Amino acid sequence: MASPAVKKAISEAALQYQKPEGKVFEYGTAGFRMKADLLNTVVFAVGLLAGLRSKKLSGQWIGVMVTASHNPAEDNGVKLVDPMGEMLEAEWETYATKLANAPLDKIADVYDELVKEIDVKMTNPARVVFARDTRASGSRLVGVLNAALTATQVEFIDFKYMTTPQLHYVVRCKNTLGTQYQYGEPSELGYYQKLVDSFKKVMRGVKVQGSLTVDCANGVGGPKLRELIKLLDTPLDIKVINDDVINPDSLNFECGADYVKTKQRAPPSSKAGPLDRCASLDGDADRLVYYFSDESNVFRLLDGDRIATLAASFIGDLARSAGIASKLKIGVVQTAYANGASTDYIEKVLKLPIICTNTGVKHLHHAALRFDVGVYFEANGHGTVTFSENALKAIKNTEPQSPAQQRALECLQALTDLINQAVGDALSDMLLVEAILAHKGWTPKEWLGTYTDLPLAPERKLESPAGLQGKIESLQSRYHKGRSFARASGTEDAVRVYAEAASRSEADDLATRVANAVREAGTDGQQA
Ligand code: 16G
Ligand code: MG
């Protein structure tokens, strides 16, 4: 039971805020995300829950990230990070939803009911770390978070501005400190140091060709990338663009990974020449896509599917050179958004098993843990590689019989540090891609040449219910290599329609027909 003093403190603190009328909140794939001015009471509830989660887990550190990722500048959001840097356990999403919807004059009672329902030992310590992206509303929301944590007597550390993956890293470091699994120093500097040291080890004896232009979405990734570059005194020529965090409206505006992926074009601000490597981060730097324009100035995208195939092929080759391939189960995790050509390539050329999961990092991450080396990426650029304990042991304990084997083992070892295993991380993924391209001696054109994407139609958004699988399947069977699906968005009030086929016109046609079928099934659906 919560003490009367704590309940009183919660009630008093809560009354400073006003709950938006008639709004129902739901903790979804991206936590809570909406217009920033609606978020005060939601953030307050998340602060209360973070403390409870920590107490429930015997005082382990829990993270709270205030960000709305690739959304427009006027939005914001908040999500919880579990002790190993993973997404909040699914069952707790419902508790978050419950607290966020509690009327303010009852919130202390709902808190107390949750304490009983979850069976939280209130005498346990509670510890929380939090950070935010560069949105103007962030400081107000962090103030609200502070009020909730103070009311419930939670120990906390404010890490100020951080990328989402940096906060995940810090949470994992805090909870592994002093153990044999210590993940790194729990500080921003510790994060850079780990990346820089491991990148140098991976890069021993190889050189990066040409330069890389990185579009930072005018978000928190910009200043953080600049910090990283300062410490990376290697011959990596990185040109930073779209790193304006002063003008609040520039965030994600005509730039960033989401813009590039959905519009299938480079940000207008990009000055890169033909065949130059380019990359875009999203607003909180947990998504990464690459691209370039070819000799005919045609835009070429290298998205999450491409990063997955690149990483899987490289790690597979290294495992073979290191003589440990037979000990490791390497696999790839994708969602239905993965281009069919990438799936074919992984199965037929790389000969690796694939797991297909629902959209959302938590689903991919959990599936990846079923492999010794689990490469997971969403097509939109969220992803990373996980290494099992068995993999880490095999890499560490194998006695090399030749210099080549030794080099492969060293490289794998360094990769386990370079890759952020807590969560997908655009900065870490970027160094991974740069290292692999350098090892392979590949230009982006050679990377693109590994297979040919099936054409896809631009995504359709509809406001009506899904659930038309049979109809969709019969429609897609009429097209050569046709594949389509519709799903309810977890971040917007919309249904998304995806379609690919052997040619662009067939993909467009299929998308239109599926969209119509969804619309007919809906009440008053309309294309957005
Ligand atoms: C969230 C998810 C992302 C997913 C996207 C789908 C995380 C950290 N983020 O941004 O993985 O691709 O939602 O959005 O899990 P949608 O449901 O609106 O299509
Ligand atoms: Mg993001």
Coordinates of C-alpha atoms and ligand atoms in Angstrom, one line a residue:
M1 CA 0.0 0.0 0.0
A2 CA 1.2 3.5 -0.7
S3 CA 1.5 5.6 2.5
P4 CA -1.0 8.3 3.1
A5 CA 1.8 10.9 2.9
V6 CA 2.7 9.7 -0.6
K7 CA -0.9 9.6 -1.7
K8 CA -1.4 13.1 -0.5
A9 CA 1.8 14.3 -2.2
I10 CA 0.6 12.7 -5.5
S11 CA -2.8 14.3 -5.2
E12 CA -1.4 17.7 -4.5
A13 CA 1.2 17.5 -7.3
A14 CA -1.4 16.2 -9.8
L15 CA -3.7 19.2 -9.2
Q16 CA -1.2 21.5 -10.8
Y17 CA -2.2 20.0 -14.2
Q18 CA -5.3 19.7 -16.2
K19 CA -6.5 16.6 -18.0
P20 CA -7.5 17.3 -21.6
E21 CA -11.2 16.7 -21.8
G22 CA -12.6 13.6 -23.6
K23 CA -9.2 12.3 -24.6
V24 CA -8.4 8.7 -24.2
F25 CA -4.7 7.8 -23.9
E26 CA -3.1 4.6 -24.9
Y27 CA 0.5 3.4 -24.4
G28 CA 1.3 2.1 -27.9
T29 CA 4.4 1.0 -29.9
A30 CA 6.0 4.4 -29.4
G31 CA 4.8 4.9 -25.8
F32 CA 2.5 7.9 -25.6
R33 CA 2.8 10.3 -28.5
M34 CA 0.6 13.3 -29.4
K35 CA 0.5 17.2 -29.5
A36 CA 2.8 18.3 -26.8
D37 CA 0.2 20.5 -25.0
L38 CA -1.9 17.5 -24.2
L39 CA 0.9 15.6 -22.5
N40 CA 1.3 17.0 -18.9
T41 CA -0.9 14.5 -17.1
V42 CA 0.3 11.6 -19.2
V43 CA 3.9 12.4 -18.3
F44 CA 2.9 12.7 -14.7
A45 CA 1.4 9.2 -14.8
V46 CA 4.5 7.8 -16.5
G47 CA 6.6 9.3 -13.8
L48 CA 4.5 7.6 -11.2
L49 CA 4.7 4.3 -13.0
A50 CA 8.5 4.5 -13.6
G51 CA 8.9 4.6 -9.8
L52 CA 6.6 1.6 -9.4
R53 CA 8.4 -0.4 -12.1
S54 CA 11.7 0.3 -10.4
K55 CA 10.4 -0.8 -7.0
K56 CA 8.9 -3.9 -8.5
L57 CA 12.3 -4.8 -9.9
S58 CA 14.0 -4.3 -6.6
G59 CA 15.3 -0.8 -7.3
Q60 CA 16.8 -1.4 -10.7
W61 CA 17.1 1.8 -12.8
I62 CA 14.2 2.5 -15.2
G63 CA 14.5 5.0 -18.0
V64 CA 12.0 7.6 -19.2
M65 CA 12.6 9.2 -22.6
V66 CA 10.7 12.3 -23.6
T67 CA 10.6 12.4 -27.4
A68 CA 8.3 12.2 -30.4
S69 CA 11.0 10.9 -32.7
H70 CA 10.2 11.7 -36.4
N71 CA 6.9 13.5 -35.6
P72 CA 6.5 17.3 -36.2
A73 CA 8.0 19.8 -33.8
E74 CA 4.7 20.5 -32.0
D75 CA 4.3 16.9 -30.9
N76 CA 6.0 15.2 -28.1
G77 CA 5.9 11.8 -26.4
V78 CA 7.1 9.7 -23.5
K79 CA 8.2 6.1 -23.1
L80 CA 9.7 3.9 -20.5
V81 CA 12.9 1.9 -20.8
D82 CA 13.3 -1.4 -18.9
P83 CA 16.5 -2.3 -17.0
M84 CA 18.5 -4.0 -19.8
G85 CA 17.7 -1.1 -22.1
E86 CA 14.7 -2.8 -23.6
M87 CA 11.2 -1.5 -24.3
L88 CA 8.8 -1.7 -21.4
E89 CA 7.4 -5.1 -20.7
A90 CA 4.1 -5.5 -22.6
E91 CA 2.0 -6.2 -19.5
W92 CA 3.0 -2.9 -18.0
E93 CA 1.7 -1.0 -21.0
T94 CA -1.8 -1.6 -19.8
Y95 CA -0.8 -0.2 -16.3
A96 CA 0.6 2.9 -18.1
T97 CA -2.7 3.3 -20.0
K98 CA -4.7 2.9 -16.8
L99 CA -2.8 5.5 -14.9
A100 CA -2.7 8.0 -17.8
N101 CA -6.5 7.8 -18.1
A102 CA -7.2 8.2 -14.3
P103 CA -9.1 11.4 -13.4
L104 CA -6.7 13.7 -11.5
D105 CA -8.7 13.7 -8.3
K106 CA -8.5 9.9 -8.3
I107 CA -5.0 9.4 -9.5
A108 CA -3.6 8.6 -6.1
D109 CA -6.3 6.0 -5.6
V110 CA -5.6 4.4 -9.0
Y111 CA -1.8 4.4 -8.1
D112 CA -2.6 2.7 -4.9
E113 CA -4.8 0.1 -6.6
L114 CA -1.9 -0.6 -9.0
V115 CA 0.5 -1.1 -6.1
K116 CA -1.8 -3.8 -4.9
E117 CA -2.6 -5.3 -8.3
I118 CA 1.1 -5.5 -9.3
D119 CA 2.1 -6.4 -5.8
V120 CA 4.8 -3.8 -5.4
K121 CA 6.9 -3.8 -2.3
M122 CA 6.8 -0.1 -1.3
T123 CA 9.8 -0.2 0.9
N124 CA 12.0 -1.1 -2.0
P125 CA 14.1 1.8 -3.4
A126 CA 13.1 3.4 -6.7
R127 CA 15.6 4.8 -9.2
V128 CA 14.9 6.5 -12.5
V129 CA 17.0 8.1 -15.2
F130 CA 15.5 10.4 -17.9
A131 CA 16.4 12.4 -20.9
R132 CA 14.7 14.3 -23.7
D133 CA 15.2 15.3 -27.3
T134 CA 15.5 18.9 -28.4
R135 CA 11.8 19.8 -28.7
A136 CA 10.8 23.1 -27.0
S137 CA 8.1 21.4 -25.0
G138 CA 10.7 19.0 -23.5
S139 CA 11.7 21.2 -20.6
R140 CA 8.1 21.7 -19.4
L141 CA 7.5 17.9 -19.6
V142 CA 10.6 17.1 -17.8
G143 CA 9.4 19.5 -15.0
V144 CA 6.2 17.4 -14.8
L145 CA 8.2 14.2 -14.6
N146 CA 10.3 15.7 -11.9
A147 CA 7.1 16.6 -9.9
A148 CA 5.8 13.0 -10.1
L149 CA 9.2 11.5 -9.1
T150 CA 9.5 13.9 -6.2
A151 CA 6.0 13.3 -4.9
T152 CA 6.7 9.5 -4.9
Q153 CA 10.2 10.0 -3.4
V154 CA 12.1 8.4 -6.3
E155 CA 15.8 8.9 -6.7
F156 CA 16.5 10.2 -10.2
I157 CA 19.1 11.6 -12.5
D158 CA 18.3 14.0 -15.3
F159 CA 20.6 13.3 -18.3
K160 CA 19.2 16.4 -20.1
Y161 CA 19.5 16.1 -23.9
M162 CA 20.2 12.6 -25.2
T163 CA 19.3 10.5 -28.2
T164 CA 16.8 7.7 -27.3
P165 CA 19.5 5.0 -27.8
Q166 CA 21.9 6.9 -25.5
L167 CA 19.4 6.8 -22.7
H168 CA 18.8 3.0 -23.3
Y169 CA 22.6 2.6 -23.1
V170 CA 22.8 4.5 -19.8
V171 CA 20.0 2.4 -18.3
R172 CA 21.7 -0.8 -19.2
C173 CA 25.0 0.5 -17.9
K174 CA 23.5 1.6 -14.6
N175 CA 22.0 -1.8 -14.0
T176 CA 25.1 -3.9 -14.9
L177 CA 27.6 -1.7 -13.1
G178 CA 30.1 -3.7 -11.2
T179 CA 28.9 -7.1 -12.6
Q180 CA 30.6 -9.3 -15.1
Y181 CA 28.1 -8.0 -17.7
Q182 CA 29.0 -4.3 -17.2
Y183 CA 27.8 -2.8 -20.4
G184 CA 29.9 0.4 -20.3
E185 CA 30.3 3.6 -18.3
P186 CA 26.9 5.1 -17.5
S187 CA 27.6 8.5 -19.0
E188 CA 27.4 10.2 -22.4
L189 CA 31.2 10.2 -22.6
G190 CA 31.2 6.5 -21.8
Y191 CA 28.9 5.9 -24.7
Y192 CA 31.1 7.7 -27.2
Q193 CA 34.2 6.1 -25.8
K194 CA 32.8 2.6 -26.3
L195 CA 31.8 3.4 -29.9
V196 CA 35.1 5.0 -30.7
D197 CA 37.3 2.3 -29.2
S198 CA 35.4 -0.5 -30.9
F199 CA 35.2 1.3 -34.2
K200 CA 38.9 1.7 -34.2
K201 CA 39.4 -2.0 -33.6
V202 CA 37.0 -3.0 -36.3
M203 CA 38.8 -0.6 -38.7
R204 CA 42.3 -1.8 -38.1
G205 CA 44.0 -2.3 -41.5
V206 CA 41.1 -1.0 -43.6
K207 CA 40.3 2.4 -45.0
V208 CA 37.1 4.2 -45.7
Q209 CA 36.6 5.5 -49.2
G210 CA 35.1 8.9 -49.9
S211 CA 32.9 10.9 -47.6
L212 CA 29.6 10.4 -45.8
T213 CA 27.0 13.2 -45.6
V214 CA 24.8 12.7 -42.5
D215 CA 21.4 14.5 -42.3
C216 CA 20.5 14.8 -38.6
A217 CA 16.8 15.7 -39.0
N218 CA 17.6 18.9 -37.1
G219 CA 17.2 16.8 -34.0
V220 CA 19.2 15.7 -31.0
G221 CA 21.4 13.5 -33.2
G222 CA 23.1 16.5 -34.7
P223 CA 25.0 17.8 -31.6
K224 CA 25.6 14.2 -30.5
L225 CA 27.1 13.2 -33.8
R226 CA 29.4 16.2 -33.6
E227 CA 30.5 15.1 -30.2
L228 CA 31.2 11.6 -31.5
I229 CA 33.2 13.0 -34.5
K230 CA 35.4 15.0 -32.1
L231 CA 36.5 11.8 -30.4
L232 CA 36.7 9.7 -33.6
D233 CA 40.1 10.9 -34.8
T234 CA 40.0 8.4 -37.6
P235 CA 40.0 9.2 -41.3
L236 CA 36.2 9.1 -41.5
D237 CA 35.1 12.2 -43.5
I238 CA 31.6 13.0 -42.2
K239 CA 29.8 16.1 -43.4
V240 CA 27.0 16.9 -40.9
I241 CA 23.9 18.6 -42.4
N242 CA 20.5 19.5 -40.9
D243 CA 21.8 19.9 -37.3
D244 CA 19.9 23.1 -36.5
V245 CA 18.5 22.6 -33.0
I246 CA 18.0 26.3 -32.4
N247 CA 15.1 26.9 -34.8
P248 CA 12.4 24.8 -33.2
D249 CA 10.3 24.4 -36.4
S250 CA 13.1 22.9 -38.4
L251 CA 12.9 19.5 -36.6
N252 CA 12.1 16.7 -39.0
F253 CA 11.1 19.4 -41.6
E254 CA 12.0 18.2 -45.1
C255 CA 14.7 16.1 -43.7
G256 CA 15.4 13.0 -41.6
A257 CA 15.1 9.3 -42.0
D258 CA 11.3 9.3 -42.2
Y259 CA 11.2 12.0 -44.8
V260 CA 13.7 10.1 -47.0
K261 CA 12.0 6.8 -46.6
T262 CA 8.4 7.8 -47.2
K263 CA 9.1 10.4 -49.9
Q264 CA 11.8 8.3 -51.5
R265 CA 14.0 11.3 -52.0
A266 CA 17.0 13.1 -50.5
P267 CA 16.4 16.1 -48.3
P268 CA 16.3 19.2 -50.5
S269 CA 19.2 20.6 -48.4
S270 CA 21.5 17.8 -49.4
K271 CA 24.4 18.9 -51.6
A272 CA 26.0 15.5 -52.1
G273 CA 27.1 14.6 -55.6
P274 CA 26.4 11.5 -57.6
L275 CA 27.5 8.3 -55.9
D276 CA 28.3 10.1 -52.7
R277 CA 27.2 8.1 -49.6
C278 CA 24.4 9.8 -47.6
A279 CA 22.6 8.9 -44.4
S280 CA 19.7 10.3 -42.5
L281 CA 18.9 9.9 -38.8
D282 CA 15.4 10.5 -37.4
G283 CA 14.5 13.1 -34.7
D284 CA 15.8 11.0 -31.8
A285 CA 18.5 9.1 -33.7
D286 CA 17.2 5.6 -33.4
R287 CA 16.5 5.2 -37.1
L288 CA 19.0 5.2 -39.9
V289 CA 18.7 5.0 -43.7
Y290 CA 21.4 5.3 -46.4
Y291 CA 21.0 6.6 -49.9
F292 CA 22.8 8.1 -52.9
S293 CA 22.0 9.4 -56.4
D294 CA 23.3 7.3 -59.2
E295 CA 25.1 8.4 -62.4
S296 CA 21.8 9.4 -63.9
N297 CA 20.9 11.4 -60.8
V298 CA 18.2 8.8 -59.8
F299 CA 17.6 8.6 -56.1
R300 CA 18.6 5.2 -54.6
L301 CA 17.5 4.2 -51.1
L302 CA 19.4 1.8 -48.9
D303 CA 16.9 1.2 -46.0
G304 CA 16.7 -1.0 -43.0
D305 CA 16.4 -4.1 -45.2
R306 CA 19.6 -3.3 -46.9
I307 CA 21.4 -2.6 -43.5
A308 CA 20.2 -6.0 -42.3
T309 CA 21.4 -7.9 -45.3
L310 CA 24.7 -6.1 -45.2
A311 CA 25.3 -6.8 -41.5
A312 CA 24.1 -10.4 -41.8
S313 CA 26.4 -11.2 -44.7
F314 CA 29.4 -9.5 -43.1
I315 CA 28.9 -11.2 -39.7
G316 CA 28.2 -14.6 -41.4
D317 CA 31.5 -14.3 -43.4
L318 CA 33.4 -13.3 -40.2
A319 CA 32.0 -16.2 -38.3
R320 CA 33.2 -18.6 -41.0
S321 CA 36.6 -17.0 -41.1
A322 CA 36.7 -17.2 -37.3
G323 CA 35.9 -20.9 -37.5
I324 CA 32.8 -20.6 -35.2
A325 CA 30.0 -20.6 -37.8
S326 CA 28.9 -24.1 -36.9
K327 CA 28.5 -23.0 -33.2
L328 CA 26.3 -20.0 -34.0
K329 CA 22.7 -19.8 -35.1
I330 CA 22.7 -16.6 -37.1
G331 CA 19.3 -15.3 -38.2
V332 CA 17.4 -12.2 -39.4
V333 CA 14.2 -10.7 -38.1
Q334 CA 11.9 -8.7 -40.4
T335 CA 8.4 -7.4 -40.5
A336 CA 5.9 -7.6 -43.4
Y337 CA 7.3 -4.2 -44.5
A338 CA 10.5 -5.9 -45.6
N339 CA 10.8 -5.8 -49.4
G340 CA 10.2 -9.3 -50.8
A341 CA 13.5 -9.2 -52.6
S342 CA 15.4 -8.8 -49.4
T343 CA 13.6 -11.8 -47.9
D344 CA 14.5 -13.9 -51.0
Y345 CA 18.1 -12.7 -50.8
I346 CA 18.5 -13.7 -47.1
E347 CA 17.0 -17.1 -47.7
K348 CA 18.5 -18.0 -51.0
V349 CA 21.8 -16.2 -51.1
L350 CA 22.8 -15.8 -47.5
K351 CA 21.0 -19.0 -46.6
L352 CA 19.9 -17.7 -43.2
P353 CA 16.7 -18.3 -41.4
I354 CA 14.2 -15.4 -41.1
I355 CA 11.5 -14.7 -38.4
C356 CA 8.8 -12.3 -39.4
T357 CA 7.1 -10.4 -36.6
N358 CA 4.6 -7.6 -36.0
T359 CA 5.7 -4.0 -36.5
G360 CA 7.4 -2.4 -33.5
V361 CA 10.9 -2.7 -32.1
K362 CA 9.9 -4.8 -29.1
H363 CA 8.6 -7.6 -31.2
L364 CA 11.7 -7.7 -33.4
H365 CA 14.1 -7.5 -30.5
H366 CA 12.5 -10.4 -28.6
A367 CA 12.5 -12.5 -31.8
A368 CA 16.2 -11.7 -32.4
L369 CA 17.1 -13.0 -28.9
R370 CA 16.1 -16.5 -30.2
F371 CA 19.2 -16.5 -32.3
D372 CA 22.9 -16.5 -31.2
V373 CA 23.4 -13.6 -33.6
G374 CA 20.0 -11.9 -34.3
V375 CA 20.1 -9.2 -37.0
Y376 CA 16.8 -7.3 -36.8
F377 CA 15.8 -4.2 -38.8
E378 CA 12.5 -2.7 -39.8
A379 CA 12.5 -1.4 -43.4
N380 CA 12.1 2.1 -41.9
G381 CA 15.6 1.9 -40.4
H382 CA 15.0 0.8 -36.7
G383 CA 17.3 -2.0 -35.8
T384 CA 20.4 -3.6 -34.4
V385 CA 22.2 -6.9 -33.9
T386 CA 21.9 -9.0 -30.7
F387 CA 24.6 -11.5 -29.5
S388 CA 23.6 -14.3 -27.2
E389 CA 25.8 -15.4 -24.3
N390 CA 26.7 -18.5 -26.3
A391 CA 27.9 -16.2 -29.1
L392 CA 29.9 -14.0 -26.8
K393 CA 31.6 -17.0 -25.3
A394 CA 32.4 -18.6 -28.6
I395 CA 33.9 -15.3 -29.8
K396 CA 36.0 -14.9 -26.6
N397 CA 37.1 -18.4 -26.0
T398 CA 38.1 -19.7 -29.4
E399 CA 41.8 -20.2 -29.8
P400 CA 42.9 -18.9 -33.2
Q401 CA 44.9 -21.2 -35.4
S402 CA 46.0 -18.6 -37.9
P403 CA 46.4 -14.8 -38.2
A404 CA 43.3 -14.6 -40.4
Q405 CA 41.3 -16.5 -37.9
Q406 CA 42.6 -14.2 -35.1
R407 CA 41.7 -11.1 -37.1
A408 CA 38.2 -12.4 -37.7
L409 CA 37.7 -13.1 -34.0
E410 CA 39.1 -9.7 -33.0
C411 CA 36.7 -8.1 -35.5
L412 CA 33.7 -10.0 -34.2
Q413 CA 34.7 -9.1 -30.6
A414 CA 34.9 -5.4 -31.5
L415 CA 31.5 -5.6 -33.3
T416 CA 29.8 -6.8 -30.1
D417 CA 30.9 -3.5 -28.5
L418 CA 30.3 -1.3 -31.5
I419 CA 26.7 -2.5 -31.9
N420 CA 24.3 -1.1 -29.4
Q421 CA 22.6 -4.3 -28.2
A422 CA 20.1 -2.6 -26.0
V423 CA 18.2 -1.1 -28.9
G424 CA 18.6 0.1 -32.5
D425 CA 20.9 3.1 -32.6
A426 CA 21.4 5.3 -35.6
L427 CA 24.9 6.4 -34.6
S428 CA 26.1 3.0 -33.8
D429 CA 24.5 1.5 -36.9
M430 CA 26.1 4.2 -39.0
L431 CA 29.6 3.2 -37.8
L432 CA 28.7 -0.4 -38.4
V433 CA 27.7 0.3 -42.0
E434 CA 30.8 2.4 -42.5
A435 CA 33.0 -0.3 -41.2
I436 CA 31.4 -3.0 -43.3
L437 CA 31.6 -1.0 -46.5
A438 CA 35.3 -0.3 -45.7
H439 CA 36.0 -4.0 -45.2
K440 CA 34.2 -4.9 -48.4
G441 CA 35.7 -2.0 -50.3
W442 CA 32.2 -1.2 -51.5
T443 CA 30.6 2.0 -52.8
P444 CA 26.9 2.4 -52.1
K445 CA 26.3 1.3 -55.7
E446 CA 27.9 -2.0 -55.1
W447 CA 25.9 -2.4 -51.9
L448 CA 22.7 -1.7 -53.8
G449 CA 23.8 -4.2 -56.5
T450 CA 23.5 -7.2 -54.1
Y451 CA 19.8 -7.6 -55.2
T452 CA 17.0 -5.6 -56.9
D453 CA 14.1 -4.4 -54.8
L454 CA 10.6 -5.2 -55.9
P455 CA 8.8 -1.9 -56.8
L456 CA 6.3 -0.8 -54.1
A457 CA 3.5 1.7 -54.1
P458 CA 3.7 4.7 -51.8
E459 CA 2.0 3.9 -48.6
R460 CA -1.8 4.6 -48.4
K461 CA -3.3 5.8 -45.2
L462 CA -7.0 5.1 -44.5
E463 CA -9.2 5.9 -41.6
S464 CA -11.2 2.7 -41.3
P465 CA -10.9 -0.7 -39.7
A466 CA -8.7 -3.5 -41.0
G467 CA -9.4 -7.2 -41.0
L468 CA -9.9 -8.0 -44.7
Q469 CA -7.2 -10.6 -45.0
G470 CA -9.1 -12.9 -47.4
K471 CA -10.0 -10.2 -49.8
I472 CA -6.5 -8.8 -49.8
E473 CA -5.0 -12.2 -50.4
S474 CA -7.3 -12.8 -53.4
L475 CA -6.4 -9.4 -54.8
Q476 CA -2.6 -9.9 -54.4
S477 CA -2.7 -13.3 -56.1
R478 CA -3.7 -11.5 -59.3
Y479 CA -0.4 -9.7 -59.6
H480 CA 3.0 -11.1 -60.4
K481 CA 5.0 -11.2 -57.2
G482 CA 2.1 -9.3 -55.6
R483 CA 2.1 -8.8 -51.8
S484 CA -0.1 -6.5 -49.9
F485 CA -1.4 -6.0 -46.4
A486 CA -3.3 -3.4 -44.3
R487 CA -2.7 -2.8 -40.6
A488 CA -3.9 -0.3 -38.0
S489 CA -1.2 2.2 -37.2
G490 CA 0.1 2.1 -33.7
T491 CA 1.1 5.8 -33.7
E492 CA -1.7 7.5 -35.8
D493 CA -5.4 7.2 -36.2
A494 CA -5.1 5.5 -39.6
V495 CA -4.9 2.2 -41.4
R496 CA -1.8 1.7 -43.5
V497 CA -1.8 -0.1 -46.8
Y498 CA 1.4 -1.7 -48.2
A499 CA 1.8 -3.1 -51.7
E500 CA 4.6 -4.5 -53.8
A501 CA 4.6 -6.3 -57.1
A502 CA 6.9 -7.1 -60.0
S503 CA 6.4 -3.6 -61.6
R504 CA 5.6 -0.2 -60.2
S505 CA 2.3 0.0 -62.1
E506 CA 1.1 -3.3 -60.8
A507 CA 2.1 -2.3 -57.2
D508 CA 0.2 1.0 -57.6
D509 CA -2.8 -0.8 -58.9
L510 CA -2.8 -3.4 -56.2
A511 CA -2.4 -0.7 -53.5
T512 CA -5.4 1.2 -54.9
R513 CA -7.6 -1.9 -55.0
V514 CA -6.7 -3.0 -51.5
A515 CA -7.2 0.6 -50.2
N516 CA -10.7 0.6 -51.9
A517 CA -11.5 -2.8 -50.3
V518 CA -10.4 -1.5 -46.8
R519 CA -12.4 1.7 -47.4
E520 CA -15.6 -0.3 -48.4
A521 CA -15.3 -2.3 -45.3
G522 CA -14.9 0.8 -43.1
T523 CA -17.6 3.2 -42.1
D524 CA -16.6 6.5 -43.6
G525 CA -13.0 5.9 -44.4
Q526 CA -11.1 8.3 -46.5
Q527 CA -7.6 8.5 -47.9
A528 CA -5.3 10.7 -45.8
Ligands
16G1 C1 6.9 3.1 -33.7 C2 7.8 2.0 -33.5 C3 8.4 1.5 -34.8 C4 7.4 1.2 -35.8 C5 6.4 2.4 -36.0 C6 5.2 2.0 -36.8 C7 9.4 1.6 -31.7 C8 10.6 2.2 -31.0 N1 8.9 2.4 -32.7 O1 7.6 4.3 -34.2 O2 9.2 0.4 -34.6 O3 7.9 1.0 -37.1 O4 5.9 2.7 -34.7 O5 4.3 3.1 -36.8 O6 9.0 0.5 -31.5 P1 2.8 2.9 -37.3 O7 2.2 1.9 -36.3 O8 2.2 4.2 -37.2 O9 2.9 2.4 -38.7
MG2 MG 12.9 7.5 -33.6

